Tab-separated table of C-alpha atoms and ligand atoms in Angstrom:
chain	number	residue	atom	x	y	z
A	1	MET	CA	30.743	74.874	-157.070
A	2	THR	CA	31.595	78.552	-157.628
A	3	ASN	CA	28.072	79.690	-156.544
A	4	SER	CA	27.988	77.806	-153.294
A	5	ALA	CA	31.595	78.118	-152.201
A	6	ARG	CA	31.914	80.754	-149.506
A	7	PRO	CA	34.090	83.685	-150.471
A	8	GLY	CA	37.500	83.052	-149.036
A	9	ALA	CA	41.128	82.840	-149.803
A	10	ALA	CA	41.781	82.282	-153.458
A	11	SER	CA	44.095	79.470	-152.511
A	12	ARG	CA	41.303	77.610	-150.724
A	13	ARG	CA	38.990	77.989	-153.717
A	14	ALA	CA	41.737	76.709	-155.924
A	15	PHE	CA	42.208	73.733	-153.591
A	16	LEU	CA	38.493	72.943	-153.565
A	17	LYS	CA	38.298	73.223	-157.326
A	18	GLY	CA	41.425	71.134	-157.738
A	19	GLY	CA	40.058	68.569	-155.333
A	20	LEU	CA	36.751	68.315	-157.139
A	21	ALA	CA	38.445	68.146	-160.491
A	22	ALA	CA	40.544	65.256	-159.289
A	23	GLY	CA	37.448	63.636	-157.814
A	24	ALA	CA	35.598	64.043	-161.086
A	25	ALA	CA	38.447	62.467	-162.960
A	26	LEU	CA	38.433	59.495	-160.593
A	27	ALA	CA	34.709	58.954	-160.625
A	28	ALA	CA	32.797	60.695	-163.374
A	29	GLY	CA	29.294	61.649	-162.256
A	30	SER	CA	29.774	61.560	-158.508
A	31	ALA	CA	31.079	65.133	-158.281
A	32	ALA	CA	27.614	66.739	-158.344
A	33	ALA	CA	26.292	64.648	-155.441
A	34	GLY	CA	29.518	65.164	-153.534
A	35	GLU	CA	29.148	68.913	-153.867
A	36	GLN	CA	25.841	69.030	-151.926
A	37	VAL	CA	27.238	67.003	-149.067
A	38	ILE	CA	30.081	69.431	-148.635
A	39	THR	CA	28.178	72.699	-149.237
A	40	GLU	CA	24.975	72.064	-147.228
A	41	VAL	CA	25.001	71.798	-143.443
A	42	GLN	CA	24.343	68.186	-142.408
A	43	ASP	CA	22.675	66.847	-139.233
A	44	TRP	CA	25.958	65.655	-137.769
A	45	ASN	CA	27.280	69.161	-138.242
A	46	ARG	CA	24.275	70.747	-136.501
A	47	TYR	CA	23.495	68.582	-133.438
A	48	SER	CA	25.719	67.249	-130.682
A	49	GLY	CA	26.238	63.517	-130.593
A	50	GLU	CA	26.201	60.909	-127.855
A	51	GLY	CA	28.317	61.546	-124.773
A	52	VAL	CA	31.255	59.676	-123.317
A	53	ASP	CA	28.983	57.421	-121.238
A	54	ALA	CA	27.055	56.054	-124.234
A	55	ARG	CA	29.595	53.550	-125.515
A	56	PRO	CA	31.638	52.052	-122.673
A	57	TYR	CA	32.907	49.380	-125.043
A	58	GLY	CA	33.029	50.838	-128.542
A	59	THR	CA	31.780	49.067	-131.627
A	60	PRO	CA	32.300	49.905	-135.310
A	61	SER	CA	30.261	52.603	-137.068
A	62	GLN	CA	26.673	51.665	-137.931
A	63	PHE	CA	27.730	52.130	-141.559
A	64	GLU	CA	30.118	49.190	-141.247
A	65	ALA	CA	27.415	46.725	-140.197
A	66	HIS	CA	28.070	44.584	-143.285
A	67	VAL	CA	31.612	43.863	-142.112
A	68	VAL	CA	31.033	40.548	-140.355
A	69	ARG	CA	32.214	36.963	-140.184
A	70	LYS	CA	30.087	34.682	-142.328
A	71	ASN	CA	29.525	30.963	-142.465
A	72	VAL	CA	28.513	28.804	-145.438
A	73	PRO	CA	25.433	26.848	-144.274
A	74	TRP	CA	25.828	23.917	-146.699
A	75	LEU	CA	29.450	23.300	-145.703
A	76	THR	CA	28.782	21.583	-142.359
A	77	SER	CA	25.741	19.830	-140.951
A	78	ASP	CA	25.514	22.054	-137.871
A	79	VAL	CA	26.918	25.352	-136.593
A	80	VAL	CA	28.450	23.940	-133.398
A	81	SER	CA	31.111	21.892	-135.164
A	82	SER	CA	31.665	24.335	-137.958
A	83	ILE	CA	33.554	27.313	-139.271
A	84	ASN	CA	33.010	30.914	-140.248
A	85	PHE	CA	35.205	33.185	-142.338
A	86	THR	CA	37.135	36.427	-141.827
A	87	PRO	CA	35.938	39.230	-144.175
A	88	LEU	CA	39.411	39.769	-145.650
A	89	HIS	CA	38.098	42.102	-148.370
A	90	GLU	CA	36.972	44.614	-145.723
A	91	LEU	CA	40.220	44.759	-143.751
A	92	GLU	CA	43.249	47.043	-143.835
A	93	GLY	CA	46.840	46.475	-142.757
A	94	ILE	CA	47.896	43.193	-141.204
A	95	ILE	CA	46.025	42.956	-137.877
A	96	THR	CA	42.634	41.243	-137.809
A	97	PRO	CA	40.199	42.957	-135.417
A	98	SER	CA	39.339	40.484	-132.652
A	99	GLY	CA	35.626	40.423	-133.445
A	100	LEU	CA	36.313	39.472	-137.074
A	101	CYS	CA	38.726	36.575	-136.535
A	102	PHE	CA	37.262	33.463	-138.168
A	103	GLU	CA	36.105	30.776	-135.745
A	104	ARG	CA	36.614	27.059	-135.970
A	105	HIS	CA	35.051	25.017	-133.185
A	106	HIS	CA	34.530	21.282	-132.889
A	107	ALA	CA	32.001	21.658	-130.061
A	108	GLY	CA	31.039	25.318	-129.934
A	109	ILE	CA	32.445	28.130	-127.792
A	110	ALA	CA	33.423	27.123	-124.261
A	111	GLU	CA	32.626	29.851	-121.707
A	112	ILE	CA	35.182	29.500	-118.930
A	113	ASP	CA	35.533	31.609	-115.789
A	114	PRO	CA	39.286	32.259	-115.567
A	115	LYS	CA	39.077	31.565	-111.801
A	116	ASP	CA	38.141	27.990	-112.666
A	117	HIS	CA	40.671	27.479	-115.416
A	118	ARG	CA	43.774	25.340	-114.885
A	119	LEU	CA	46.660	24.314	-117.094
A	120	MET	CA	48.267	20.974	-116.266
A	121	ILE	CA	51.669	19.777	-117.464
A	122	ASN	CA	52.176	16.031	-117.002
A	123	GLY	CA	53.734	12.959	-118.616
A	124	MET	CA	57.483	12.694	-119.049
A	125	VAL	CA	58.410	15.571	-116.745
A	126	GLU	CA	60.392	15.858	-113.497
A	127	LYS	CA	57.473	17.425	-111.643
A	128	PRO	CA	53.907	17.547	-112.971
A	129	LEU	CA	52.424	21.009	-112.444
A	130	VAL	CA	49.032	22.678	-112.365
A	131	PHE	CA	48.892	26.413	-113.063
A	132	THR	CA	46.122	28.882	-112.347
A	133	MET	CA	45.730	31.865	-114.674
A	134	ALA	CA	47.264	34.012	-111.914
A	135	ASP	CA	50.296	31.680	-111.810
A	136	ILE	CA	50.781	31.973	-115.572
A	137	LYS	CA	50.703	35.757	-115.397
A	138	ARG	CA	53.709	35.745	-113.039
A	139	PHE	CA	56.067	34.400	-115.721
A	140	PRO	CA	57.903	36.770	-118.108
A	141	ARG	CA	55.695	37.702	-121.070
A	142	GLU	CA	56.145	38.493	-124.726
A	143	ASN	CA	54.075	40.147	-127.464
A	144	LYS	CA	54.130	38.601	-130.924
A	145	VAL	CA	52.157	39.038	-134.127
A	146	TYR	CA	51.321	35.761	-135.883
A	147	PHE	CA	48.907	34.568	-138.536
A	148	LEU	CA	46.728	31.516	-137.921
A	149	GLU	CA	45.507	29.624	-140.975
A	150	CYS	CA	43.302	26.533	-140.838
A	151	ALA	CA	44.855	23.744	-142.904
A	152	ALA	CA	41.512	23.498	-144.718
A	153	ASN	CA	41.669	27.112	-145.931
A	154	SER	CA	41.015	27.095	-149.717
A	155	GLY	CA	40.198	23.393	-149.322
A	156	MET	CA	36.968	23.721	-151.292
A	157	GLU	CA	38.959	24.953	-154.294
A	158	TRP	CA	41.025	21.809	-154.986
A	159	ARG	CA	38.815	20.632	-157.827
A	160	GLY	CA	38.193	24.046	-159.352
A	161	ALA	CA	36.954	27.538	-158.567
A	162	GLN	CA	33.976	27.245	-156.268
A	163	LEU	CA	33.318	30.001	-153.748
A	164	ASN	CA	32.825	33.570	-154.893
A	165	GLY	CA	34.810	35.785	-152.585
A	166	CYS	CA	38.144	35.831	-150.768
A	167	GLN	CA	36.212	35.727	-147.479
A	168	PHE	CA	35.211	32.164	-148.397
A	169	THR	CA	38.219	31.036	-150.431
A	170	HIS	CA	40.866	32.422	-148.029
A	171	GLY	CA	39.063	33.596	-144.882
A	172	MET	CA	40.107	30.772	-142.519
A	173	LEU	CA	42.894	33.160	-141.676
A	174	HIS	CA	43.595	35.787	-139.047
A	175	CYS	CA	46.583	37.659	-137.699
A	176	VAL	CA	46.668	39.175	-134.233
A	177	MET	CA	49.146	40.290	-131.608
A	178	TYR	CA	49.340	37.726	-128.835
A	179	THR	CA	50.459	38.360	-125.285
A	180	GLY	CA	51.545	35.409	-123.228
A	181	VAL	CA	54.313	33.248	-121.873
A	182	ARG	CA	56.782	31.195	-123.909
A	183	LEU	CA	55.820	27.544	-123.680
A	184	LYS	CA	59.528	26.826	-123.149
A	185	THR	CA	59.400	28.757	-119.871
A	186	LEU	CA	56.578	26.584	-118.504
A	187	LEU	CA	58.147	23.363	-119.779
A	188	GLU	CA	61.425	24.259	-118.072
A	189	GLU	CA	59.500	24.803	-114.859
A	190	ALA	CA	58.167	21.233	-115.114
A	191	GLY	CA	61.485	19.828	-116.382
A	192	VAL	CA	61.019	17.716	-119.529
A	193	ARG	CA	62.740	14.321	-119.170
A	194	PRO	CA	65.307	13.407	-121.872
A	195	GLU	CA	63.011	10.791	-123.462
A	196	GLY	CA	60.294	13.428	-123.973
A	197	LYS	CA	59.988	14.187	-127.703
A	198	TRP	CA	56.316	15.053	-128.260
A	199	LEU	CA	53.696	17.068	-126.537
A	200	LEU	CA	49.961	16.436	-126.501
A	201	ALA	CA	47.940	19.626	-126.147
A	202	GLU	CA	44.346	19.297	-124.956
A	203	GLY	CA	41.467	21.758	-124.914
A	204	ALA	CA	38.875	22.164	-122.154
A	205	ASP	CA	35.918	22.452	-124.556
A	206	ALA	CA	33.373	19.654	-125.021
A	207	SER	CA	35.342	18.296	-127.996
A	208	SER	CA	38.401	17.781	-125.739
A	209	MET	CA	40.398	18.427	-128.858
A	210	THR	CA	43.970	17.205	-128.748
A	211	ARG	CA	46.937	17.543	-131.077
A	212	SER	CA	50.488	16.190	-130.954
A	213	ILE	CA	53.224	18.772	-131.349
A	214	PRO	CA	56.942	18.002	-131.762
A	215	LEU	CA	58.860	19.079	-128.649
A	216	ASP	CA	61.382	20.965	-130.813
A	217	LYS	CA	58.599	23.246	-131.972
A	218	ALA	CA	57.228	23.636	-128.447
A	219	LEU	CA	60.652	24.770	-127.225
A	220	ASP	CA	61.221	27.017	-130.231
A	221	ASP	CA	58.557	29.719	-130.557
A	222	CYS	CA	55.273	28.354	-129.126
A	223	MET	CA	53.396	30.487	-126.628
A	224	VAL	CA	50.656	30.065	-124.088
A	225	ALA	CA	48.628	33.210	-124.790
A	226	PHE	CA	46.040	35.002	-122.665
A	227	GLY	CA	46.073	38.299	-124.572
A	228	MET	CA	44.988	39.160	-128.092
A	229	ASN	CA	45.203	42.574	-129.747
A	230	GLY	CA	45.817	44.319	-126.438
A	231	GLU	CA	43.058	42.733	-124.357
A	232	ALA	CA	42.049	39.319	-123.079
A	233	LEU	CA	41.474	36.569	-125.652
A	234	ARG	CA	37.934	36.431	-126.956
A	235	PRO	CA	35.850	33.371	-125.942
A	236	GLU	CA	35.723	32.398	-129.624
A	237	GLN	CA	39.532	32.299	-129.672
A	238	GLY	CA	39.948	30.193	-126.524
A	239	TYR	CA	39.530	32.499	-123.507
A	240	PRO	CA	41.210	32.397	-121.107
A	241	LEU	CA	44.176	30.509	-122.592
A	242	ARG	CA	45.246	29.201	-125.994
A	243	LEU	CA	48.289	27.609	-127.509
A	244	VAL	CA	50.077	29.629	-130.197
A	245	VAL	CA	52.030	27.479	-132.669
A	246	PRO	CA	53.548	30.052	-135.066
A	247	GLY	CA	53.486	29.146	-138.761
A	248	PHE	CA	51.870	25.746	-138.130
A	249	GLU	CA	48.368	24.729	-139.168
A	250	GLY	CA	45.541	26.232	-137.113
A	251	ASN	CA	44.324	22.892	-135.806
A	252	MET	CA	47.371	22.656	-133.546
A	253	TRP	CA	46.616	25.984	-131.828
A	254	ILE	CA	44.553	24.386	-129.063
A	255	LYS	CA	42.010	26.797	-127.558
A	256	TRP	CA	40.800	26.734	-123.950
A	257	LEU	CA	44.148	25.016	-123.297
A	258	ARG	CA	43.983	22.851	-120.171
A	259	ARG	CA	46.657	20.159	-120.476
A	260	LEU	CA	50.070	19.508	-121.986
A	261	GLU	CA	51.310	15.940	-121.752
A	262	ILE	CA	54.893	15.084	-122.643
A	263	GLY	CA	55.514	11.762	-124.369
A	264	ASP	CA	58.076	10.017	-126.551
A	265	GLN	CA	55.902	9.723	-129.668
A	266	PRO	CA	52.843	11.326	-131.286
A	267	TRP	CA	49.433	10.220	-129.986
A	268	GLN	CA	48.088	9.145	-133.357
A	269	GLN	CA	45.225	6.936	-132.235
A	270	ARG	CA	43.658	9.447	-129.908
A	271	GLU	CA	43.832	12.623	-131.779
A	272	GLU	CA	43.228	14.545	-134.886
A	273	THR	CA	46.722	14.324	-136.398
A	274	SER	CA	45.694	11.179	-138.263
A	275	LYS	CA	42.892	13.082	-139.966
A	276	TYR	CA	45.077	16.015	-140.876
A	277	THR	CA	46.958	14.250	-143.648
A	278	ASP	CA	47.029	14.934	-147.373
A	279	LEU	CA	45.993	12.079	-149.635
A	280	LEU	CA	48.242	11.817	-152.706
A	281	PRO	CA	47.350	10.316	-156.128
A	282	SER	CA	49.524	7.287	-155.259
A	283	GLY	CA	47.130	6.496	-152.412
A	284	LYS	CA	49.811	7.425	-149.896
A	285	ALA	CA	49.259	10.310	-147.571
A	286	ARG	CA	51.487	13.187	-146.619
A	287	ARG	CA	51.755	13.314	-142.817
A	288	PHE	CA	53.099	15.861	-140.399
A	289	THR	CA	52.577	18.660	-142.874
A	290	PHE	CA	52.548	21.146	-140.041
A	291	ALA	CA	53.984	24.349	-141.509
A	292	MET	CA	51.686	26.447	-143.648
A	293	ASP	CA	53.120	27.047	-147.116
A	294	VAL	CA	53.813	30.409	-148.709
A	295	LYS	CA	50.555	31.909	-149.961
A	296	SER	CA	48.900	35.164	-151.008
A	297	VAL	CA	45.566	36.504	-152.198
A	298	ILE	CA	44.314	39.757	-153.678
A	299	THR	CA	41.661	40.974	-151.258
A	300	ASN	CA	40.654	44.069	-153.253
A	301	PRO	CA	39.226	44.149	-155.778
A	302	SER	CA	37.626	40.709	-155.452
A	303	PRO	CA	34.163	39.179	-155.966
A	304	GLN	CA	32.685	40.774	-152.817
A	305	ALA	CA	34.508	44.050	-153.511
A	306	PRO	CA	33.963	44.826	-157.218
A	307	ILE	CA	35.330	47.902	-159.001
A	308	THR	CA	32.579	50.516	-158.835
A	309	HIS	CA	34.523	53.654	-159.746
A	310	GLY	CA	35.140	52.935	-163.408
A	311	ARG	CA	38.405	53.209	-165.250
A	312	GLY	CA	41.412	55.143	-163.974
A	313	PRO	CA	43.528	54.801	-160.841
A	314	LEU	CA	42.970	51.423	-159.174
A	315	VAL	CA	44.467	50.220	-155.903
A	316	VAL	CA	45.025	46.481	-155.824
A	317	ALA	CA	45.518	45.305	-152.223
A	318	GLY	CA	46.298	41.896	-150.844
A	319	LEU	CA	47.792	39.712	-148.140
A	320	ALA	CA	50.771	37.354	-148.221
A	321	TRP	CA	52.115	34.985	-145.561
A	322	SER	CA	54.364	31.997	-144.985
A	323	GLY	CA	54.799	29.557	-142.119
A	324	ASN	CA	58.530	29.588	-142.890
A	325	GLY	CA	59.208	33.223	-142.042
A	326	THR	CA	58.731	36.562	-143.749
A	327	ILE	CA	57.614	37.449	-147.270
A	328	LYS	CA	60.457	38.570	-149.484
A	329	ARG	CA	58.462	39.623	-152.544
A	330	VAL	CA	54.959	39.607	-153.976
A	331	ASP	CA	54.252	39.773	-157.714
A	332	VAL	CA	50.944	40.815	-159.234
A	333	SER	CA	49.659	39.902	-162.694
A	334	ILE	CA	46.682	41.514	-164.399
A	335	ASP	CA	46.754	39.116	-167.373
A	336	GLY	CA	46.496	35.731	-165.679
A	337	GLY	CA	50.182	35.162	-165.059
A	338	ARG	CA	51.667	36.057	-168.460
A	339	ASN	CA	53.333	39.217	-167.121
A	340	TRP	CA	54.260	39.979	-163.528
A	341	GLN	CA	54.948	43.264	-161.728
A	342	THR	CA	56.510	43.570	-158.294
A	343	ALA	CA	53.986	44.693	-155.696
A	344	ARG	CA	54.805	47.071	-152.850
A	345	ILE	CA	54.892	45.499	-149.377
A	346	ASP	CA	53.764	48.083	-146.847
A	347	GLY	CA	53.749	47.958	-143.059
A	348	PRO	CA	55.676	45.629	-140.766
A	349	SER	CA	57.332	42.519	-142.215
A	350	LEU	CA	57.228	40.102	-139.283
A	351	PRO	CA	58.017	36.380	-139.394
A	352	LYS	CA	54.962	34.124	-139.588
A	353	ALA	CA	52.659	37.150	-139.798
A	354	LEU	CA	50.488	38.528	-142.579
A	355	HIS	CA	52.135	41.000	-144.949
A	356	ARG	CA	50.137	43.711	-146.730
A	357	PHE	CA	50.923	44.429	-150.375
A	358	TYR	CA	49.670	46.978	-152.890
A	359	TYR	CA	49.885	47.369	-156.629
A	360	GLU	CA	48.564	50.572	-158.149
A	361	PHE	CA	47.834	51.049	-161.844
A	362	ASP	CA	45.521	52.841	-164.254
A	363	TRP	CA	42.721	50.486	-165.241
A	364	ASP	CA	41.736	51.047	-168.887
A	365	GLY	CA	38.382	49.335	-168.387
A	366	SER	CA	39.350	46.124	-170.143
A	367	GLU	CA	38.908	42.625	-168.733
A	368	LEU	CA	41.526	41.459	-166.242
A	369	PHE	CA	42.732	38.191	-164.763
A	370	LEU	CA	44.190	39.296	-161.426
A	371	GLN	CA	46.708	37.074	-159.660
A	372	SER	CA	49.262	37.418	-156.887
A	373	ARG	CA	52.306	35.240	-156.240
A	374	ALA	CA	54.320	35.366	-153.014
A	375	ILE	CA	57.946	34.406	-152.421
A	376	ASP	CA	59.045	33.800	-148.829
A	377	SER	CA	62.305	34.314	-146.954
A	378	ASP	CA	63.330	30.732	-147.781
A	379	GLY	CA	62.973	31.606	-151.481
A	380	ILE	CA	59.934	29.338	-151.870
A	381	VAL	CA	57.574	30.524	-154.617
A	382	GLN	CA	53.793	30.139	-154.320
A	383	PRO	CA	52.774	27.506	-156.916
A	384	THR	CA	50.017	27.671	-159.524
A	385	LYS	CA	47.011	25.456	-158.856
A	386	ASP	CA	48.017	23.304	-161.840
A	387	ASP	CA	51.501	22.770	-160.392
A	388	LEU	CA	49.975	21.917	-157.042
A	389	ARG	CA	47.606	19.350	-158.570
A	390	ALA	CA	50.428	17.836	-160.628
A	391	ALA	CA	52.262	17.218	-157.362
A	392	ARG	CA	49.402	16.283	-155.076
A	393	GLY	CA	46.367	15.387	-157.173
A	394	SER	CA	42.974	16.695	-156.134
A	395	ASN	CA	41.956	14.330	-153.346
A	396	SER	CA	43.469	16.623	-150.766
A	397	ILE	CA	41.500	18.972	-148.594
A	398	TYR	CA	44.368	20.579	-146.768
A	399	HIS	CA	47.272	22.858	-147.633
A	400	ASN	CA	46.015	24.391	-150.857
A	401	ASN	CA	48.311	27.376	-151.365
A	402	GLY	CA	47.816	27.720	-155.127
A	403	ILE	CA	47.696	31.070	-156.933
A	404	GLN	CA	44.169	32.551	-156.937
A	405	THR	CA	42.684	34.140	-160.065
A	406	TRP	CA	39.957	36.796	-160.075
A	407	HIS	CA	38.303	37.604	-163.401
A	408	VAL	CA	37.326	41.284	-163.723
A	409	ASN	CA	34.867	42.099	-166.507
A	410	LYS	CA	34.430	45.485	-168.231
A	411	ASP	CA	31.820	46.545	-165.636
A	412	GLY	CA	34.195	45.812	-162.778
A	413	VAL	CA	32.228	42.712	-161.712
A	414	ILE	CA	34.545	40.018	-160.361
A	415	GLU	CA	34.412	36.244	-160.305
A	416	ASN	CA	36.506	33.399	-158.918
A	417	VAL	CA	37.916	31.547	-161.936
A	418	GLU	CA	40.751	29.250	-162.939
A	419	ILE	CA	42.815	29.581	-166.047
A	420	SER	CA	45.474	27.268	-167.448
B	1	MTE	N1	39.981	23.279	-127.994
B	1	MTE	C1	39.898	23.487	-129.310
B	1	MTE	N2	40.944	24.052	-129.949
B	1	MTE	C2	40.884	24.276	-131.280
B	1	MTE	C3	39.743	23.906	-132.047
B	1	MTE	C4	38.638	23.351	-131.327
B	1	MTE	O1	37.592	23.045	-131.885
B	1	MTE	N3	38.750	23.146	-129.970
B	1	MTE	N4	39.761	24.100	-133.403
B	1	MTE	C5	41.081	24.134	-134.040
B	1	MTE	C6	41.083	24.493	-135.451
B	1	MTE	S1	40.705	23.258	-136.551
B	1	MTE	C7	41.507	25.722	-135.874
B	1	MTE	S2	41.663	26.067	-137.521
B	1	MTE	C8	41.817	26.802	-134.923
B	1	MTE	C9	40.920	27.997	-135.190
B	1	MTE	O2	41.208	29.039	-134.320
B	1	MTE	P1	40.202	30.277	-134.212
B	1	MTE	O3	38.833	29.746	-133.886
B	1	MTE	O4	40.782	31.188	-133.214
B	1	MTE	O5	40.181	30.913	-135.594
B	1	MTE	O6	41.646	26.415	-133.564
B	1	MTE	C10	42.015	25.075	-133.292
B	1	MTE	N5	41.954	24.842	-131.879
B	2	MO	MO1	41.291	24.022	-138.676
């Protein structure tokens, strides 16, 4: 370091030395390699780069090419009615980049020219209406950040630890800022008749997916969204129009939204609601389990993001969310739930949105059982998987919000495990 550093202010030398010393302490052995990169002139420092006309729509750095949605081929028989997963372990903050939002389609991605898209409101209304996209954009708008979680998220984990990575165990989850019109505004335009109590939302894709939604919810905080993270919705997310049903299971957030029918009861025969039930040990099923329960997961470190820097300062990062509102507190355990420390929630705390938490500590290189436990604004505490099974058995697929455990071995390699 002293040989190659250019003569300069003593303070700068001291800073460089201090910086390297700190670096060496963090990651023994990497200081020497790091020194060359900083002392020798690199290509990017020597030649000009591409101009402003080269990337009219920017994409991530070539060095981030591994940050992608992934599917699990054995999970479904084809990729058209299937699902892929958000790479949660590669993300920061609370907003999911549009291109990384997991996709769940029952009949693939519909490609719809917004000129040809219509939204119809019919059924128990004073005047049935058909809106063009231009019509919808003339109503007052709002911008809201919400998470969307598929009810089947963590569904493969009911009978024990199965998939090795939070992308697969928890990645049917995204959180974006939506721009659109309150559903209430459109329903008022049509005039819901007093006997109207339910709403059937229908998609324009080949699956013609429909879901019944209680009218109370529709009038509360639902939106008809055309914007996502500052631009138009992506085709994967329902371009040009999707229903936003804050805090409720993802299945209800109808994409490529083309029709809303008002009725006096749910449309159980015709639609998916009947399938989205939770089978209990008694043989009975839980129905209308719409709201997503309080849940959290440590995204880093995790099986796809092992500890590679050795012992010393370690940043534990994770996500917490609840369909009931905000997250009041997140606890982290490094010993499988025997002792808990309060994590630090950082960034915005918005209702029905992801919350980012951190817990920093000095790892001594010993084996860890990492867990996180969220508590929401209603005071509801995320349950252990054992508690969840005691209440619901293990025949369920949906609504698994149990506490996740990651086992960290002495080499920093991480595995999805369960402990009792
Ligand atoms: N029209 C339509 N809407 C749909 C679906 C679909 O297949 N077709 N899938 C649903 C399911 S099961 C989920 S979990 C969410 C997924 O939303 P995303 O693809 O934006 O992640 O959309 C819901 N809305
Ligand atoms: Mo879903």
